[in-house]
Short mmCIF file of C-alpha atoms in Angstrom, two decimals:
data_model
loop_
_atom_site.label_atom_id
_atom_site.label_comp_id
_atom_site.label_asym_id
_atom_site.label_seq_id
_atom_site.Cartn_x
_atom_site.Cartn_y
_atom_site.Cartn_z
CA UNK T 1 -103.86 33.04 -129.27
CA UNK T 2 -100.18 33.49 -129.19
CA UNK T 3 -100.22 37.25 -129.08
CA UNK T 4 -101.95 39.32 -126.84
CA UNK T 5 -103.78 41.29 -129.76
CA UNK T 6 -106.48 42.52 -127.48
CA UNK T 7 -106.44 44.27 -123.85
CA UNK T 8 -109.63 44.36 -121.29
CA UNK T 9 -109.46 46.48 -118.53
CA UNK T 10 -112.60 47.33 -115.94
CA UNK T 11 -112.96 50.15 -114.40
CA UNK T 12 -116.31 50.13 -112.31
CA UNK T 13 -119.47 49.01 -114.56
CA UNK T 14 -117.25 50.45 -117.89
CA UNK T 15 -114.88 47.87 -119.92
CA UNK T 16 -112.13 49.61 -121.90
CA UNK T 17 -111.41 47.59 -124.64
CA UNK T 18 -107.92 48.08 -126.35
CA UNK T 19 -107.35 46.80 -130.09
CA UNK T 20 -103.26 45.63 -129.48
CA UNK T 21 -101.58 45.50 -132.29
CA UNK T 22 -99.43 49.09 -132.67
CA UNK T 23 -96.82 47.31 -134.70
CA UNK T 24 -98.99 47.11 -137.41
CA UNK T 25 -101.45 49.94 -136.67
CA UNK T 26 -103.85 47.47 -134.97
CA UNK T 27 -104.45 45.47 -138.68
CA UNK T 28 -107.49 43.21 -138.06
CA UNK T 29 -105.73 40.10 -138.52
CA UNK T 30 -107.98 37.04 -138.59
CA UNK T 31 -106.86 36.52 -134.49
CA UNK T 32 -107.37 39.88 -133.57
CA UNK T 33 -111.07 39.86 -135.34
CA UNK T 34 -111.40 36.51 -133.54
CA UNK T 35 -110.47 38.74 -130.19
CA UNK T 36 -112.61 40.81 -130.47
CA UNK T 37 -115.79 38.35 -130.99
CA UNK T 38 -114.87 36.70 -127.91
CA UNK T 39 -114.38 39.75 -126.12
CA UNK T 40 -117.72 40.93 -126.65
CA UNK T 41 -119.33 37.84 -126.37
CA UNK T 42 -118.03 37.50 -123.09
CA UNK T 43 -118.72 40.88 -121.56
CA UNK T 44 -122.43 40.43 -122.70
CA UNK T 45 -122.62 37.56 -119.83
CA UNK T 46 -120.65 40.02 -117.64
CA UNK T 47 -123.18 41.46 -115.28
CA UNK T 48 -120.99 43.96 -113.83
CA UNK T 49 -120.23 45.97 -117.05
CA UNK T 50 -123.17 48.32 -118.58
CA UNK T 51 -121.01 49.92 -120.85
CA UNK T 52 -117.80 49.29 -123.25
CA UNK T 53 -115.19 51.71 -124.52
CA UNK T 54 -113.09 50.78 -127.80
CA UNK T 55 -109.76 52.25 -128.75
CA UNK T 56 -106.81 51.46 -130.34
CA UNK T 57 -103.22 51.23 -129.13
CA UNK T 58 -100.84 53.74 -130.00
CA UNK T 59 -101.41 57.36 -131.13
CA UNK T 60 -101.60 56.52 -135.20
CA UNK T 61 -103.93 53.86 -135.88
CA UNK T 62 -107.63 52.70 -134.17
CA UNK T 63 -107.70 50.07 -136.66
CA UNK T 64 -105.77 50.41 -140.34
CA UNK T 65 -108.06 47.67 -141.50
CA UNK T 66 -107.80 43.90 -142.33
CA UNK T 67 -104.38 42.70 -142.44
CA UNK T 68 -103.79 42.66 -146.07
CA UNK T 69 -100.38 41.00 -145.50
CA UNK T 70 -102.14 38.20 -143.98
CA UNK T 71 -104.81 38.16 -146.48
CA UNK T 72 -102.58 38.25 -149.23
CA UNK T 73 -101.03 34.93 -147.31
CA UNK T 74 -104.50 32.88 -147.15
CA UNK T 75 -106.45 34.31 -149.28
CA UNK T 76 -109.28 35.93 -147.15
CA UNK T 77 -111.58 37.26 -150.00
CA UNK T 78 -112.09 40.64 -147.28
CA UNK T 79 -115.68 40.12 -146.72
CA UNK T 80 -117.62 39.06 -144.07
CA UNK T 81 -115.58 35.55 -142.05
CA UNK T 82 -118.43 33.46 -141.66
CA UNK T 83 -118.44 31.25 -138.83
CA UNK T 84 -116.98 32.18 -135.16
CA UNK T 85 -115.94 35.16 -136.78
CA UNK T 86 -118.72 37.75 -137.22
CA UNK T 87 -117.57 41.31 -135.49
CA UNK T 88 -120.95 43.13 -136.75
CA UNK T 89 -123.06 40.62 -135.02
CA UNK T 90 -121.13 40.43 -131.84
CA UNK T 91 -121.01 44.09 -131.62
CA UNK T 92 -124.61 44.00 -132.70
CA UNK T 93 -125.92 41.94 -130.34
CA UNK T 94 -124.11 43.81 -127.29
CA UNK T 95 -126.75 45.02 -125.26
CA UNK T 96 -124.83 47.60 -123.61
CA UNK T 97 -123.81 51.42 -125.12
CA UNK T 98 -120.08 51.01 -126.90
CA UNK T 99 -117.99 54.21 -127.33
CA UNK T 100 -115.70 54.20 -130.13
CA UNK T 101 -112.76 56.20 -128.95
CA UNK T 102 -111.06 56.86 -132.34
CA UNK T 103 -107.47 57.71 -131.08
CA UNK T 104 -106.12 57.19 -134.83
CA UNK T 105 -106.84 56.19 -138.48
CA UNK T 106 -109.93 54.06 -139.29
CA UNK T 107 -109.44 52.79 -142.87
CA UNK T 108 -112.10 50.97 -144.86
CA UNK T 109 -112.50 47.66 -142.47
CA UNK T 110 -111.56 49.54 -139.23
CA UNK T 111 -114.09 52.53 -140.28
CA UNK T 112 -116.97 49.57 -140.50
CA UNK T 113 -115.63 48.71 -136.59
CA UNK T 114 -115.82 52.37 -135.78
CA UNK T 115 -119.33 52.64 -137.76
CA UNK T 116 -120.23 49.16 -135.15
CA UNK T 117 -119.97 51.68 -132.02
CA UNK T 118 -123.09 53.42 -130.87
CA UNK T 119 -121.27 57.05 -130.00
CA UNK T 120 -117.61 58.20 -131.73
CA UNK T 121 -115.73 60.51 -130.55
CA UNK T 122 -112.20 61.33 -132.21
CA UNK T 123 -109.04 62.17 -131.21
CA UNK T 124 -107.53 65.33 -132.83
CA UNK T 125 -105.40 62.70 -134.62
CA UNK T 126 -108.30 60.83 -135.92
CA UNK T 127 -108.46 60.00 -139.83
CA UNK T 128 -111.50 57.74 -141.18
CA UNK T 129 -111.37 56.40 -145.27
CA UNK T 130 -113.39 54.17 -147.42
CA UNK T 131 -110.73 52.35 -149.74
CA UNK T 132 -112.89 49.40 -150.64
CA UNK T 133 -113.26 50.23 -154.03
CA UNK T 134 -110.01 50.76 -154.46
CA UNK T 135 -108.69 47.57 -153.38
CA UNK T 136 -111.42 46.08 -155.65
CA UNK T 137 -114.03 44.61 -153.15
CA UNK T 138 -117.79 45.35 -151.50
CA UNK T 139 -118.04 46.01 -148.20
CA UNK T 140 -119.43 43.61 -146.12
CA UNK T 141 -119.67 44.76 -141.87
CA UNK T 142 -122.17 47.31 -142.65
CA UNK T 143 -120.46 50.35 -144.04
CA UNK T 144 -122.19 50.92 -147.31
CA UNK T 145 -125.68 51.78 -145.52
CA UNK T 146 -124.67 52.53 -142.20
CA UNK T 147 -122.01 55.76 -143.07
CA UNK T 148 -125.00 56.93 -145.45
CA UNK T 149 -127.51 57.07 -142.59
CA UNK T 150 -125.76 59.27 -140.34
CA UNK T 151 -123.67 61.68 -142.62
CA UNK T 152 -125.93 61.99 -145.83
CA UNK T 153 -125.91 59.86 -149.19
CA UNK T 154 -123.43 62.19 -150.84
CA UNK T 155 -120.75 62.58 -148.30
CA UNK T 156 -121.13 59.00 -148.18
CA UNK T 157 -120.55 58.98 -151.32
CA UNK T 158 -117.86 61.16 -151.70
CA UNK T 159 -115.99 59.40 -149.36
CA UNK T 160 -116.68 55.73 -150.83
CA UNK T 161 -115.98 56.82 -154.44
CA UNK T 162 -113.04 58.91 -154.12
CA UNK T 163 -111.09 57.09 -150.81
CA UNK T 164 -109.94 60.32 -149.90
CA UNK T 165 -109.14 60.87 -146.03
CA UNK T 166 -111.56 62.61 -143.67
CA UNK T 167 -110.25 64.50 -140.67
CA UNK T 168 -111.67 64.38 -136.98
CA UNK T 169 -113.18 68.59 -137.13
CA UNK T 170 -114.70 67.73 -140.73
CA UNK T 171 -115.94 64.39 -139.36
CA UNK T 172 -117.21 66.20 -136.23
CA UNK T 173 -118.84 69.01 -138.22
CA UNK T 174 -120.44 66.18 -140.71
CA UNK T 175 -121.98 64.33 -137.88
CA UNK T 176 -120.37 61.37 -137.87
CA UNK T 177 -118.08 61.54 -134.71
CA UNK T 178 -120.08 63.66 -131.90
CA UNK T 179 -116.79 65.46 -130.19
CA UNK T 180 -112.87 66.13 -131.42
CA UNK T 181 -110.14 65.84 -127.83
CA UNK T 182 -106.58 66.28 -127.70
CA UNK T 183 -104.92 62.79 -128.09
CA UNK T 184 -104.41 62.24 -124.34
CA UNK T 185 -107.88 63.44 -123.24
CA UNK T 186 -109.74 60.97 -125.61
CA UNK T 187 -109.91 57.78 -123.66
CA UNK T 188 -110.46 59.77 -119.77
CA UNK T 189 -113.83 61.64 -121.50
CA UNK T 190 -114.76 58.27 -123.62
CA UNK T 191 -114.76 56.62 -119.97
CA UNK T 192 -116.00 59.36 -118.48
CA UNK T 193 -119.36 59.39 -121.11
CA UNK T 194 -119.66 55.36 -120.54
CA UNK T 195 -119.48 56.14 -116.92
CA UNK T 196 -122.38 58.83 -116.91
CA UNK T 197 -124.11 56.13 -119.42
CA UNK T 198 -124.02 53.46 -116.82
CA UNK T 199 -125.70 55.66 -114.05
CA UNK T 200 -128.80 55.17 -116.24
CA UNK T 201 -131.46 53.02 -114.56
CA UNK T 202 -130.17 49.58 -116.43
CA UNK T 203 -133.20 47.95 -117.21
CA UNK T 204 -133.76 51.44 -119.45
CA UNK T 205 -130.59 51.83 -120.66
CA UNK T 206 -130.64 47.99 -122.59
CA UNK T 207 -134.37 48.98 -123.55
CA UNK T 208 -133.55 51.86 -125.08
CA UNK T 209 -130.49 50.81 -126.90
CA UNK T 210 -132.67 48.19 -128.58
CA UNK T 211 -135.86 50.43 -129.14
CA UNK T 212 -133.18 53.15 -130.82
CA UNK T 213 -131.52 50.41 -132.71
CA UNK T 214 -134.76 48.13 -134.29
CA UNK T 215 -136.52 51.59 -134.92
CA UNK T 216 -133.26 52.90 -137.12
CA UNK T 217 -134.28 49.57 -139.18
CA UNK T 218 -137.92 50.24 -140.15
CA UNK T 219 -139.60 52.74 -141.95
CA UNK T 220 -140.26 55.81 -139.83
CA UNK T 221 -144.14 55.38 -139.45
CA UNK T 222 -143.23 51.38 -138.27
CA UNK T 223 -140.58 52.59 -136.07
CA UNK T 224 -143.09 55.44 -134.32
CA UNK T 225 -145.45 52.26 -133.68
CA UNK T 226 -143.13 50.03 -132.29
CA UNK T 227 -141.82 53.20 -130.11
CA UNK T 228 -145.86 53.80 -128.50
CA UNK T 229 -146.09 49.66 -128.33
CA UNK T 230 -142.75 49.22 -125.99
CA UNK T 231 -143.61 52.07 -123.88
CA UNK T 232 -147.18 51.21 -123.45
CA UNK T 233 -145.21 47.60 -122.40
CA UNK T 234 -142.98 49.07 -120.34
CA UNK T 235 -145.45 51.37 -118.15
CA UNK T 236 -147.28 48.35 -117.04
CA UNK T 237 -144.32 47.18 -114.64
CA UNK T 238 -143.40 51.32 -113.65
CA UNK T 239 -145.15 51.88 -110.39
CA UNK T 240 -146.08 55.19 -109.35
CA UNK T 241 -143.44 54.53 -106.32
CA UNK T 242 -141.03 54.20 -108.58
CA UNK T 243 -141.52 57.17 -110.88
CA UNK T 244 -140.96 59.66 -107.68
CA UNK T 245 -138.16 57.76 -105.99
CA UNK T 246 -136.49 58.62 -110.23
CA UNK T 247 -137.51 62.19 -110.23
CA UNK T 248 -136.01 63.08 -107.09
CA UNK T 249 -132.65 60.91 -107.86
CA UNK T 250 -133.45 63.60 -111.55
CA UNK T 251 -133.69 66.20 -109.59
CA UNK T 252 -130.81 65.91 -107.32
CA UNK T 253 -128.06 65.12 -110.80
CA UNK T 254 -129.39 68.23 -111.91
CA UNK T 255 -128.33 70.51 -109.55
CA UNK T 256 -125.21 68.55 -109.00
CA UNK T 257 -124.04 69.21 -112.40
CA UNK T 258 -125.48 72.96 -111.89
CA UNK T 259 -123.08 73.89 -109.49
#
């Protein structure tokens, strides 16, 4: 790549993962969606990280969306790449908790990255928007079913029809971002969450990412089946060893954070 559009930095078993393109409010040009693929891919192999934290560069933009200067250059019909280039399934198939850290605004392509995290939480200068029909084009990384899910068909629907701007306290309130910081505290208590993430026993924290995420997927009755049929799985390889040595280690958190 002959920019460095995207910045990696570890920090114990937590990744922070920078979108680098403040210039032009970290656009997903076709390199930078490339970037991040590979970036994901990669830390998925990485047995040292158990937990990722996405931002964007800059105090204005997460991600403004696809480059539309560059699209309007070769023609990328703003859809889903194809090929290498697949964010949703890359971010998908991480098997790790990601925190979206949304220091800025997350228009129409960047809201679907933001809507690929499994936790938001928003700057103060956070601004998500839903242009796609606007610019004359169907979504295609998710955003049409996912933003429904978690805020409600007709916010969803307000938002997608009209392209009007949401704000981080009415996105917090709404339930689509869990917490609203001051600019400068976003990233230290994203990290901060990832870190108290990655103190869960690992093989349970990947489990239960994956038994959360292929429930959300089926109908509720399917998903309550597949819930009793993993954990039934699971107990056969908890000893009763095992179970004490975790209550104590339970035990002992709690009255550390107590104090």
């Amino acid at each position: 790549m002959s920019e460095n559009v995207i910045l990696v930095e570890k920090k114990g078993a937590v990744a922070l993962v920078t979108l680098n393109r403040p210039e032009a409010r970290n656009a997903l040009s076709r390199a930078l969606r490339e970037a991040i693929c590979e970036t994901f891919d990669t830390l998925a192999e990485d047995e040292s990280i158990r937990a990722v934290v996405l931002t964007g560069s800059g105090d204005k933009a997460f991600t403004a969306g696809v480059d539309l200067k560059e699209a309007g250059q070769t023609g990328f019909a703003l859809g889903a790449d194809g090929g290498n280039i697949d964010m949703a399934k890359s971010l998908g198939n991480y098997p790790w908790p990601i925190i979206g850290a949304i220091n800025g605004y997350a228009i129409t392509g960047g809201f679907e990255l933001a809507l690929m995290c499994d936790v938001l939480l928003a700057s103060t200068n956070a601004r998500f928007a839903d242009t796609h029909a606007h610019v004359g084009i169907v979504p295609g990384w998710g955003l049409s079913q996912k933003l429904c899910r978690l805020i409600g068909t007709s916010r969803a629907k307000e938002l997608s029809f009209t392209g009007n701007f949401l704000d981080a306290e009415t996105a917090e309130r709404w339930g689509l971002v869990n917490r609203v910081y001051q600019p400068d505290e976003l990233v230290p208590a994203a990290l901060q969450m990832a870190e108290d993430m990655t103190k869960t026993q690992p093989v349970l924290l990947k489990k239960y990412k994956a038994l959360i995420d292929d429930g959300f997927a089926m109908p509720f009755g399917d998903a309550l089946k597949e819930e009793i049929r993993r954990s039934a799985e699971h107990a056969e390889s908890v000893s009763a060893e095992s179970v004490e040595e975790a209550r104590k280690a339970v035990t002992e958190r709690g009255r550390t954070l107590n104090k």
